[in-house]
């Protein structure tokens, strides 16, 4: 049996992840779950829900709730990392400050993502150090913390030997939509994919050895990456902003029909259209605070009053995926998933030290990438530019360099000029005073 810690236990995602773990106890038997968060008050509410979920399945798992790193990580085998530095209040600013300059306002893409990166790199490195200090020698961190691309680069650079697997559920969520469109199971899809996190393309989609990409393309031209029956999409992606995001894929396919894009590419390819169609006063952060956040804390309040857990915390792709990957790590199954890893020649015409997102076999010693080969110039050029923005941002924070931060912003494809880059950066510096090191 294993001991597992959840870092960022106060996340609204926690109960869903716990249900997913409970559904898979046969494959990943657990003796202990430790919830760790720097905000103990918030975490204790979420843990009420998590405990109620666990109690539906078993009474043999010891549950620990703590704000102390030693208590959290001592002797654990796995750490699920899902920190959100600055919580939704800062996500709201990441989205609204750029929009006030007519620039894309998004949690991980564009200036919002760069700002979030500057908040998250050092706390992530601190977490890696705690795990190194207290956890079992072979412990793995499975990391969902965003902005994943920048976090992956920061940890690669500052803690190159960390046993951390950086993952994202967007590729697998996209596959879920593809499977619904094709009327097959997600597990039956075999895909090829290359790129950076939130910046990649599906180049092959096969079912039982048959290429279905052109069929998908036809559907996407008409309806976006959606089925009419949105209930096939899990509850989170049925929110109106996610529906819009999946519809917008039409736009990308209209211009570049070659491959199927990761939905996040819309922010880099059509920033003008995204800004025009954004509500500057009410962004995704507001939707989450008014929806997912409220629902969870309401559910906990009612449960404490009545003993009835109203919302069942359905497991979406997000919960399933992290547990799938962890089972493959734990049991050395070598299952094939899309994850982030250091390039080292997997895509020979990208830098060896780029953190790329590609298919890999997940073993106990980490991911073994499948060779991708050289990618066409257009995609390489886009990736190189985005990579430069992210790498220079990590240098900016490690060197405390304002000029490098400005370079990172200027290189980001969502930002139209150095003038706008400076204006947005300066506003974000002001807003992030409590979080960013001095630049
Ligand atoms: C997807 C992405 C995550 C991102 C999340 C935001 O799952 O892969 O990186 O954090 O969407 O979802 P939300 O529901 O919070 O807007
Ligand atoms: Mn992601």
Tab-separated table of C-alpha atoms and ligand atoms in Angstrom:
chain	number	residue	atom	x	y	z
A	1	UNK	CA	0.000	0.000	0.000
A	2	UNK	CA	1.007	3.592	-0.606
A	3	UNK	CA	0.958	6.876	1.238
A	4	UNK	CA	-0.170	9.793	-0.870
A	5	UNK	CA	-0.133	13.530	-0.196
A	6	UNK	CA	-2.252	16.149	-1.923
A	7	UNK	CA	-0.426	19.491	-2.011
A	8	UNK	CA	-3.044	22.143	-2.488
A	9	UNK	CA	-5.566	20.100	-0.521
A	10	UNK	CA	-7.866	23.133	-0.396
A	11	UNK	CA	-8.457	23.018	-4.150
A	12	UNK	CA	-11.993	22.651	-5.442
A	13	UNK	CA	-10.623	19.798	-7.557
A	14	UNK	CA	-9.725	17.754	-4.450
A	15	UNK	CA	-13.032	15.878	-3.887
A	16	UNK	CA	-13.138	14.777	-7.550
A	17	UNK	CA	-9.563	13.531	-7.434
A	18	UNK	CA	-10.309	11.678	-4.201
A	19	UNK	CA	-13.322	9.960	-5.747
A	20	UNK	CA	-11.160	8.942	-8.670
A	21	UNK	CA	-8.570	7.490	-6.246
A	22	UNK	CA	-11.315	5.617	-4.383
A	23	UNK	CA	-12.646	4.136	-7.652
A	24	UNK	CA	-9.174	2.730	-8.329
A	25	UNK	CA	-8.100	1.447	-4.896
A	26	UNK	CA	-7.523	-2.051	-6.305
A	27	UNK	CA	-4.853	-0.721	-8.637
A	28	UNK	CA	-3.456	1.847	-6.219
A	29	UNK	CA	-4.048	0.621	-2.641
A	30	UNK	CA	-3.662	3.446	-0.139
A	31	UNK	CA	-2.990	3.319	3.592
A	32	UNK	CA	-2.835	7.073	4.094
A	33	UNK	CA	-3.913	10.294	2.407
A	34	UNK	CA	-2.392	13.547	3.664
A	35	UNK	CA	-3.896	16.869	2.752
A	36	UNK	CA	-1.481	19.784	2.755
A	37	UNK	CA	-2.230	23.441	2.134
A	38	UNK	CA	-0.851	26.769	3.331
A	39	UNK	CA	-4.458	27.888	3.900
A	40	UNK	CA	-5.558	25.504	6.629
A	41	UNK	CA	-8.969	27.077	7.067
A	42	UNK	CA	-9.980	26.660	3.448
A	43	UNK	CA	-8.479	23.178	3.336
A	44	UNK	CA	-10.394	21.972	6.372
A	45	UNK	CA	-13.691	22.712	4.599
A	46	UNK	CA	-12.633	20.842	1.472
A	47	UNK	CA	-11.369	17.937	3.570
A	48	UNK	CA	-14.849	17.554	5.077
A	49	UNK	CA	-16.072	16.730	1.566
A	50	UNK	CA	-13.034	14.574	0.775
A	51	UNK	CA	-13.499	12.545	3.978
A	52	UNK	CA	-17.178	12.044	3.209
A	53	UNK	CA	-16.241	10.658	-0.205
A	54	UNK	CA	-13.616	8.337	1.288
A	55	UNK	CA	-16.144	7.078	3.868
A	56	UNK	CA	-18.395	5.914	1.011
A	57	UNK	CA	-15.668	3.424	0.043
A	58	UNK	CA	-13.574	2.418	3.032
A	59	UNK	CA	-12.632	3.021	6.659
A	60	UNK	CA	-9.100	1.682	6.397
A	61	UNK	CA	-7.400	4.792	5.020
A	62	UNK	CA	-5.875	7.152	7.536
A	63	UNK	CA	-6.577	10.782	6.684
A	64	UNK	CA	-4.260	13.558	7.817
A	65	UNK	CA	-4.889	17.255	7.346
A	66	UNK	CA	-2.008	19.639	7.899
A	67	UNK	CA	-0.246	22.908	7.096
A	68	UNK	CA	3.096	21.471	8.203
A	69	UNK	CA	5.322	20.158	5.385
A	70	UNK	CA	7.038	17.488	7.496
A	71	UNK	CA	3.735	16.035	8.662
A	72	UNK	CA	2.482	16.163	5.097
A	73	UNK	CA	5.344	14.562	3.209
A	74	UNK	CA	7.232	12.331	5.658
A	75	UNK	CA	7.562	8.893	4.089
A	76	UNK	CA	4.987	9.393	1.327
A	77	UNK	CA	5.216	7.572	-2.019
A	78	UNK	CA	3.293	10.047	-4.153
A	79	UNK	CA	2.510	13.734	-4.046
A	80	UNK	CA	-0.266	15.165	-6.177
A	81	UNK	CA	0.593	18.838	-6.656
A	82	UNK	CA	-2.157	21.283	-7.534
A	83	UNK	CA	-1.242	24.606	-6.008
A	84	UNK	CA	-2.914	27.831	-7.108
A	85	UNK	CA	-0.736	30.653	-5.823
A	86	UNK	CA	-2.900	33.699	-5.108
A	87	UNK	CA	-6.096	31.663	-5.538
A	88	UNK	CA	-8.996	32.854	-7.698
A	89	UNK	CA	-8.638	36.479	-6.596
A	90	UNK	CA	-5.289	36.624	-8.400
A	91	UNK	CA	-6.594	34.567	-11.343
A	92	UNK	CA	-9.232	37.247	-11.778
A	93	UNK	CA	-6.505	39.918	-12.037
A	94	UNK	CA	-4.442	37.732	-14.398
A	95	UNK	CA	-7.462	37.729	-16.686
A	96	UNK	CA	-8.745	41.288	-16.232
A	97	UNK	CA	-5.543	43.358	-16.250
A	98	UNK	CA	-4.474	42.201	-19.746
A	99	UNK	CA	-8.049	42.637	-21.011
A	100	UNK	CA	-7.997	46.238	-19.792
A	101	UNK	CA	-5.168	46.695	-22.344
A	102	UNK	CA	-7.094	44.798	-25.032
A	103	UNK	CA	-4.846	41.763	-24.624
A	104	UNK	CA	-6.005	38.160	-24.081
A	105	UNK	CA	-7.031	37.605	-20.451
A	106	UNK	CA	-6.383	33.940	-19.693
A	107	UNK	CA	-5.180	31.923	-16.722
A	108	UNK	CA	-2.217	30.224	-18.476
A	109	UNK	CA	-1.871	31.900	-21.897
A	110	UNK	CA	-0.475	35.359	-22.561
A	111	UNK	CA	0.355	37.880	-19.822
A	112	UNK	CA	-1.965	36.214	-17.297
A	113	UNK	CA	-0.027	32.964	-17.637
A	114	UNK	CA	3.310	34.753	-17.391
A	115	UNK	CA	2.122	36.552	-14.242
A	116	UNK	CA	0.898	33.297	-12.739
A	117	UNK	CA	4.264	31.726	-13.632
A	118	UNK	CA	6.117	34.439	-11.755
A	119	UNK	CA	3.977	33.681	-8.686
A	120	UNK	CA	4.327	29.908	-8.876
A	121	UNK	CA	7.933	28.968	-9.734
A	122	UNK	CA	9.462	29.574	-6.304
A	123	UNK	CA	6.613	27.955	-4.303
A	124	UNK	CA	6.882	24.936	-6.621
A	125	UNK	CA	10.628	24.704	-6.031
A	126	UNK	CA	9.953	24.921	-2.305
A	127	UNK	CA	7.508	22.019	-2.603
A	128	UNK	CA	10.066	19.968	-4.546
A	129	UNK	CA	12.562	20.601	-1.734
A	130	UNK	CA	10.096	19.531	0.979
A	131	UNK	CA	9.403	16.312	-0.882
A	132	UNK	CA	13.112	15.747	-1.388
A	133	UNK	CA	13.705	16.290	2.320
A	134	UNK	CA	10.843	14.251	3.805
A	135	UNK	CA	9.320	11.807	1.331
A	136	UNK	CA	10.514	8.320	0.397
A	137	UNK	CA	13.597	8.321	-1.793
A	138	UNK	CA	11.682	7.097	-4.835
A	139	UNK	CA	8.660	9.298	-4.312
A	140	UNK	CA	7.094	10.902	-7.361
A	141	UNK	CA	5.433	14.300	-7.601
A	142	UNK	CA	2.646	14.224	-10.152
A	143	UNK	CA	2.057	17.838	-10.968
A	144	UNK	CA	-1.038	19.599	-12.277
A	145	UNK	CA	0.024	23.039	-10.982
A	146	UNK	CA	-0.244	25.740	-13.613
A	147	UNK	CA	1.045	27.393	-15.661
A	148	UNK	CA	2.394	23.908	-16.326
A	149	UNK	CA	4.783	24.823	-19.127
A	150	UNK	CA	6.501	27.543	-17.117
A	151	UNK	CA	6.439	25.478	-13.920
A	152	UNK	CA	8.009	22.541	-15.794
A	153	UNK	CA	10.755	24.779	-17.196
A	154	UNK	CA	11.384	26.419	-13.816
A	155	UNK	CA	11.709	23.100	-11.997
A	156	UNK	CA	13.840	21.598	-14.807
A	157	UNK	CA	16.201	24.511	-14.516
A	158	UNK	CA	16.328	24.970	-10.757
A	159	UNK	CA	15.875	21.350	-9.585
A	160	UNK	CA	17.023	19.174	-12.518
A	161	UNK	CA	17.014	15.952	-10.492
A	162	UNK	CA	13.502	16.248	-9.091
A	163	UNK	CA	11.275	13.213	-9.585
A	164	UNK	CA	8.363	15.178	-10.942
A	165	UNK	CA	5.993	14.317	-13.764
A	166	UNK	CA	4.241	17.371	-15.162
A	167	UNK	CA	0.828	16.622	-16.608
A	168	UNK	CA	-2.186	18.419	-18.040
A	169	UNK	CA	-5.678	17.157	-18.685
A	170	UNK	CA	-6.350	19.283	-21.784
A	171	UNK	CA	-5.018	16.758	-24.340
A	172	UNK	CA	-7.004	13.962	-22.738
A	173	UNK	CA	-10.092	16.189	-22.403
A	174	UNK	CA	-9.750	16.979	-26.101
A	175	UNK	CA	-9.570	13.250	-26.792
A	176	UNK	CA	-12.717	12.755	-24.726
A	177	UNK	CA	-14.519	15.201	-27.030
A	178	UNK	CA	-13.075	13.495	-30.111
A	179	UNK	CA	-14.271	10.128	-28.867
A	180	UNK	CA	-17.777	11.508	-28.229
A	181	UNK	CA	-17.870	12.921	-31.771
A	182	UNK	CA	-16.726	9.616	-33.268
A	183	UNK	CA	-19.020	7.583	-31.019
A	184	UNK	CA	-16.187	5.505	-29.539
A	185	UNK	CA	-14.512	5.170	-26.130
A	186	UNK	CA	-11.717	7.542	-25.255
A	187	UNK	CA	-9.518	4.535	-24.453
A	188	UNK	CA	-9.850	3.318	-28.050
A	189	UNK	CA	-8.218	6.399	-29.548
A	190	UNK	CA	-4.569	6.204	-30.546
A	191	UNK	CA	-3.166	9.666	-31.127
A	192	UNK	CA	0.080	11.301	-32.101
A	193	UNK	CA	0.721	14.759	-30.715
A	194	UNK	CA	3.548	17.260	-30.404
A	195	UNK	CA	4.072	20.670	-28.827
A	196	UNK	CA	4.469	22.473	-25.548
A	197	UNK	CA	1.857	22.409	-22.806
A	198	UNK	CA	-1.294	24.291	-23.893
A	199	UNK	CA	0.482	24.716	-27.247
A	200	UNK	CA	0.342	21.558	-29.364
A	201	UNK	CA	-1.274	19.673	-32.219
A	202	UNK	CA	-2.772	16.212	-32.759
A	203	UNK	CA	-1.260	14.814	-35.949
A	204	UNK	CA	-2.940	11.416	-35.927
A	205	UNK	CA	-6.228	10.101	-34.500
A	206	UNK	CA	-6.781	6.396	-35.022
A	207	UNK	CA	-9.434	3.954	-33.871
A	208	UNK	CA	-8.694	0.242	-34.387
A	209	UNK	CA	-5.955	1.129	-36.840
A	210	UNK	CA	-8.268	3.311	-38.941
A	211	UNK	CA	-7.394	7.004	-39.402
A	212	UNK	CA	-10.376	9.137	-38.336
A	213	UNK	CA	-8.765	12.594	-38.579
A	214	UNK	CA	-10.601	13.682	-41.747
A	215	UNK	CA	-13.951	12.668	-40.260
A	216	UNK	CA	-13.198	14.720	-37.146
A	217	UNK	CA	-12.137	17.624	-39.320
A	218	UNK	CA	-15.526	17.628	-41.088
A	219	UNK	CA	-17.349	17.688	-37.756
A	220	UNK	CA	-15.157	20.423	-36.317
A	221	UNK	CA	-15.708	22.654	-39.385
A	222	UNK	CA	-19.417	22.628	-38.599
A	223	UNK	CA	-19.769	22.313	-34.835
A	224	UNK	CA	-16.378	22.902	-33.276
A	225	UNK	CA	-14.873	20.226	-31.057
A	226	UNK	CA	-18.245	19.498	-29.461
A	227	UNK	CA	-21.119	17.109	-29.684
A	228	UNK	CA	-24.696	18.386	-29.591
A	229	UNK	CA	-25.110	16.394	-26.423
A	230	UNK	CA	-22.961	18.427	-24.078
A	231	UNK	CA	-23.741	16.089	-21.203
A	232	UNK	CA	-21.111	13.812	-22.741
A	233	UNK	CA	-18.651	16.499	-21.769
A	234	UNK	CA	-18.023	16.488	-18.039
A	235	UNK	CA	-19.741	19.081	-15.850
A	236	UNK	CA	-16.804	21.506	-15.798
A	237	UNK	CA	-16.524	21.647	-19.557
A	238	UNK	CA	-20.287	22.172	-19.885
A	239	UNK	CA	-19.861	25.738	-18.526
A	240	UNK	CA	-20.570	28.358	-21.167
A	241	UNK	CA	-16.984	29.602	-21.425
A	242	UNK	CA	-15.717	26.074	-22.105
A	243	UNK	CA	-18.411	25.510	-24.732
A	244	UNK	CA	-17.240	28.708	-26.401
A	245	UNK	CA	-13.615	27.528	-26.193
A	246	UNK	CA	-14.416	24.222	-27.911
A	247	UNK	CA	-16.568	25.974	-30.546
A	248	UNK	CA	-13.724	28.334	-31.421
A	249	UNK	CA	-11.674	25.392	-32.684
A	250	UNK	CA	-13.687	25.878	-35.883
A	251	UNK	CA	-11.744	29.058	-36.454
A	252	UNK	CA	-8.378	27.362	-36.154
A	253	UNK	CA	-9.389	24.506	-38.443
A	254	UNK	CA	-10.714	26.964	-41.038
A	255	UNK	CA	-7.265	28.502	-41.335
A	256	UNK	CA	-4.994	25.539	-40.621
A	257	UNK	CA	-6.771	22.282	-41.448
A	258	UNK	CA	-3.637	20.149	-41.353
A	259	UNK	CA	-3.739	18.989	-37.720
A	260	UNK	CA	-6.196	19.140	-34.819
A	261	UNK	CA	-5.114	21.891	-32.408
A	262	UNK	CA	-5.020	21.979	-28.640
A	263	UNK	CA	-7.893	24.368	-27.766
A	264	UNK	CA	-5.466	26.778	-26.089
A	265	UNK	CA	-3.898	27.664	-29.461
A	266	UNK	CA	-6.853	29.985	-30.137
A	267	UNK	CA	-5.359	32.533	-27.734
A	268	UNK	CA	-2.121	32.710	-29.715
A	269	UNK	CA	-3.563	32.467	-33.237
A	270	UNK	CA	-6.635	34.702	-32.835
A	271	UNK	CA	-5.893	37.077	-29.944
A	272	UNK	CA	-7.808	39.933	-31.612
A	273	UNK	CA	-10.949	37.827	-31.981
A	274	UNK	CA	-10.629	36.482	-28.428
A	275	UNK	CA	-10.372	39.996	-26.972
A	276	UNK	CA	-13.347	41.208	-29.039
A	277	UNK	CA	-15.502	38.362	-27.751
A	278	UNK	CA	-14.364	38.526	-24.099
A	279	UNK	CA	-16.377	40.101	-21.307
A	280	UNK	CA	-13.845	42.358	-19.587
A	281	UNK	CA	-15.928	42.597	-16.413
A	282	UNK	CA	-16.804	38.929	-16.005
A	283	UNK	CA	-14.126	36.363	-16.826
A	284	UNK	CA	-13.644	32.617	-16.270
A	285	UNK	CA	-12.381	33.341	-12.720
A	286	UNK	CA	-15.762	34.903	-11.914
A	287	UNK	CA	-17.576	31.970	-13.453
A	288	UNK	CA	-15.547	29.542	-11.304
A	289	UNK	CA	-15.961	31.588	-8.115
A	290	UNK	CA	-19.725	31.860	-8.672
A	291	UNK	CA	-20.029	28.227	-9.758
A	292	UNK	CA	-17.588	25.504	-8.700
A	293	UNK	CA	-16.322	27.348	-5.606
A	294	UNK	CA	-19.758	28.305	-4.256
A	295	UNK	CA	-21.192	24.851	-4.931
A	296	UNK	CA	-18.413	23.104	-3.046
A	297	UNK	CA	-18.585	25.274	0.057
A	298	UNK	CA	-22.406	25.143	0.041
A	299	UNK	CA	-22.244	21.357	-0.205
A	300	UNK	CA	-19.891	21.196	2.769
A	301	UNK	CA	-22.109	23.514	4.817
A	302	UNK	CA	-25.195	21.424	4.102
A	303	UNK	CA	-23.338	18.183	4.804
A	304	UNK	CA	-22.254	19.455	8.192
A	305	UNK	CA	-25.852	20.436	8.934
A	306	UNK	CA	-27.645	17.348	7.646
A	307	UNK	CA	-25.053	14.597	7.194
A	308	UNK	CA	-26.097	14.313	3.565
A	309	UNK	CA	-23.512	14.868	0.844
A	310	UNK	CA	-25.616	16.448	-1.867
A	311	UNK	CA	-23.196	16.812	-4.735
A	312	UNK	CA	-21.615	13.470	-5.578
A	313	UNK	CA	-18.447	15.094	-7.003
A	314	UNK	CA	-18.580	13.298	-10.312
A	315	UNK	CA	-15.160	12.311	-11.574
A	316	UNK	CA	-14.215	14.124	-14.768
A	317	UNK	CA	-11.291	13.478	-17.051
A	318	UNK	CA	-9.202	15.674	-14.734
A	319	UNK	CA	-9.595	13.247	-11.823
A	320	UNK	CA	-9.286	10.095	-13.907
A	321	UNK	CA	-6.155	11.152	-15.757
A	322	UNK	CA	-3.907	11.883	-12.762
A	323	UNK	CA	-4.848	8.540	-11.209
A	324	UNK	CA	-4.267	6.650	-14.495
A	325	UNK	CA	-0.813	8.149	-14.824
A	326	UNK	CA	0.020	7.416	-11.191
A	327	UNK	CA	-1.026	3.779	-11.483
A	328	UNK	CA	1.283	3.398	-14.479
A	329	UNK	CA	4.101	4.988	-12.437
A	330	UNK	CA	3.400	2.839	-9.384
A	331	UNK	CA	3.049	-0.464	-11.213
A	332	UNK	CA	5.589	0.216	-13.953
A	333	UNK	CA	2.924	-0.481	-16.557
A	334	UNK	CA	4.449	1.540	-19.379
A	335	UNK	CA	1.055	2.845	-20.465
A	336	UNK	CA	1.052	5.507	-23.165
A	337	UNK	CA	-0.092	8.994	-22.172
A	338	UNK	CA	0.592	12.558	-23.310
A	339	UNK	CA	2.845	14.209	-20.716
A	340	UNK	CA	5.565	16.844	-20.442
A	341	UNK	CA	9.216	15.863	-20.524
A	342	UNK	CA	12.625	17.189	-21.578
A	343	UNK	CA	13.031	17.003	-25.351
A	344	UNK	CA	16.534	15.532	-25.682
A	345	UNK	CA	16.133	14.756	-29.370
A	346	UNK	CA	12.530	13.525	-29.376
A	347	UNK	CA	11.842	16.455	-31.730
A	348	UNK	CA	15.318	16.989	-33.218
A	349	UNK	CA	14.624	20.464	-34.622
A	350	UNK	CA	13.626	21.874	-31.230
A	351	UNK	CA	16.132	22.667	-28.439
A	352	UNK	CA	17.228	19.604	-26.448
A	353	UNK	CA	16.336	21.345	-23.173
A	354	UNK	CA	12.775	22.279	-24.173
A	355	UNK	CA	10.007	20.880	-21.973
A	356	UNK	CA	7.753	19.397	-24.653
A	357	UNK	CA	4.395	17.582	-24.487
A	358	UNK	CA	4.345	14.290	-26.415
A	359	UNK	CA	3.190	10.659	-26.083
A	360	UNK	CA	5.333	8.684	-23.635
A	361	UNK	CA	5.320	5.314	-21.921
A	362	UNK	CA	4.965	5.871	-18.173
A	363	UNK	CA	7.277	3.602	-16.144
A	364	UNK	CA	8.425	3.615	-12.525
A	365	UNK	CA	11.534	5.454	-13.636
A	366	UNK	CA	9.551	8.108	-15.421
A	367	UNK	CA	8.265	8.775	-18.922
A	368	UNK	CA	9.944	7.271	-21.988
A	369	UNK	CA	9.039	9.437	-24.980
A	370	UNK	CA	8.154	8.096	-28.386
A	371	UNK	CA	10.369	9.552	-31.098
A	372	UNK	CA	8.450	12.287	-32.918
A	373	UNK	CA	10.957	13.460	-35.546
A	374	UNK	CA	11.356	16.855	-37.144
A	375	UNK	CA	8.289	19.068	-37.255
A	376	UNK	CA	7.330	21.443	-40.105
A	377	UNK	CA	8.758	24.954	-40.035
A	378	UNK	CA	5.504	26.809	-39.207
A	379	UNK	CA	4.953	24.767	-36.037
A	380	UNK	CA	8.618	24.907	-35.116
A	381	UNK	CA	8.622	28.692	-35.468
A	382	UNK	CA	5.517	29.086	-33.314
A	383	UNK	CA	6.896	26.756	-30.669
A	384	UNK	CA	10.333	28.403	-30.666
A	385	UNK	CA	8.772	31.799	-30.040
A	386	UNK	CA	6.555	30.541	-27.201
A	387	UNK	CA	9.431	28.562	-25.718
A	388	UNK	CA	11.642	31.658	-25.767
A	389	UNK	CA	8.948	33.639	-23.971
A	390	UNK	CA	8.705	30.970	-21.258
A	391	UNK	CA	12.442	30.343	-20.891
A	392	UNK	CA	13.263	34.048	-20.681
A	393	UNK	CA	10.542	34.454	-18.047
A	394	UNK	CA	12.236	31.804	-15.900
A	395	UNK	CA	15.551	33.643	-16.335
A	396	UNK	CA	13.805	36.884	-15.371
A	397	UNK	CA	12.684	35.449	-12.063
A	398	UNK	CA	15.947	33.687	-11.214
A	399	UNK	CA	17.985	36.791	-12.062
A	400	UNK	CA	15.442	39.344	-10.817
A	401	UNK	CA	15.572	41.025	-14.218
A	402	UNK	CA	12.882	43.482	-15.321
A	403	UNK	CA	14.334	43.647	-18.847
A	404	UNK	CA	14.056	39.878	-19.241
A	405	UNK	CA	10.476	39.929	-17.974
A	406	UNK	CA	9.715	42.584	-20.579
A	407	UNK	CA	11.415	40.462	-23.242
A	408	UNK	CA	9.314	37.465	-22.228
A	409	UNK	CA	6.118	39.529	-22.489
A	410	UNK	CA	7.182	41.088	-25.800
A	411	UNK	CA	7.889	37.685	-27.357
A	412	UNK	CA	4.504	36.309	-26.353
A	413	UNK	CA	2.332	36.037	-29.438
A	414	UNK	CA	-0.775	37.315	-27.603
A	415	UNK	CA	0.860	40.741	-27.101
A	416	UNK	CA	0.925	43.105	-30.098
A	417	UNK	CA	3.906	45.347	-29.263
A	418	UNK	CA	6.677	46.118	-26.796
A	419	UNK	CA	4.730	49.212	-25.752
A	420	UNK	CA	1.693	47.162	-24.764
A	421	UNK	CA	3.961	44.534	-23.190
A	422	UNK	CA	5.466	47.175	-20.893
A	423	UNK	CA	2.108	48.679	-19.943
A	424	UNK	CA	0.649	45.265	-19.042
A	425	UNK	CA	3.786	44.147	-17.214
A	426	UNK	CA	3.876	47.321	-15.124
A	427	UNK	CA	0.235	46.882	-14.075
A	428	UNK	CA	0.873	43.244	-13.223
A	429	UNK	CA	3.940	44.130	-11.129
A	430	UNK	CA	1.748	46.449	-9.080
A	431	UNK	CA	-0.957	43.796	-8.671
A	432	UNK	CA	1.531	41.064	-7.728
A	433	UNK	CA	3.557	43.025	-5.161
A	434	UNK	CA	2.910	40.440	-2.461
A	435	UNK	CA	3.844	37.512	-4.688
A	436	UNK	CA	6.604	38.327	-7.176
A	437	UNK	CA	10.235	38.743	-6.270
A	438	UNK	CA	11.540	42.196	-7.165
A	439	UNK	CA	12.283	42.560	-10.858
B	1	LIG	C1	-7.950	22.639	-18.228
B	1	LIG	C2	-6.483	22.861	-18.300
B	1	LIG	C3	-5.956	23.300	-16.978
B	1	LIG	C4	-6.687	24.516	-16.503
B	1	LIG	C5	-8.150	24.237	-16.447
B	1	LIG	C6	-8.925	25.471	-16.101
B	1	LIG	O1	-8.229	21.558	-17.435
B	1	LIG	O2	-5.773	21.750	-18.727
B	1	LIG	O3	-4.602	23.595	-17.129
B	1	LIG	O4	-6.269	24.872	-15.218
B	1	LIG	O5	-8.590	23.782	-17.681
B	1	LIG	O6	-10.219	25.078	-15.848
B	1	LIG	P1	-11.258	25.987	-15.086
B	1	LIG	O7	-12.465	25.147	-15.034
B	1	LIG	O8	-10.648	26.313	-13.757
B	1	LIG	O9	-11.385	27.203	-15.948
B	2	LIG	MN1	-3.568	22.242	-18.414
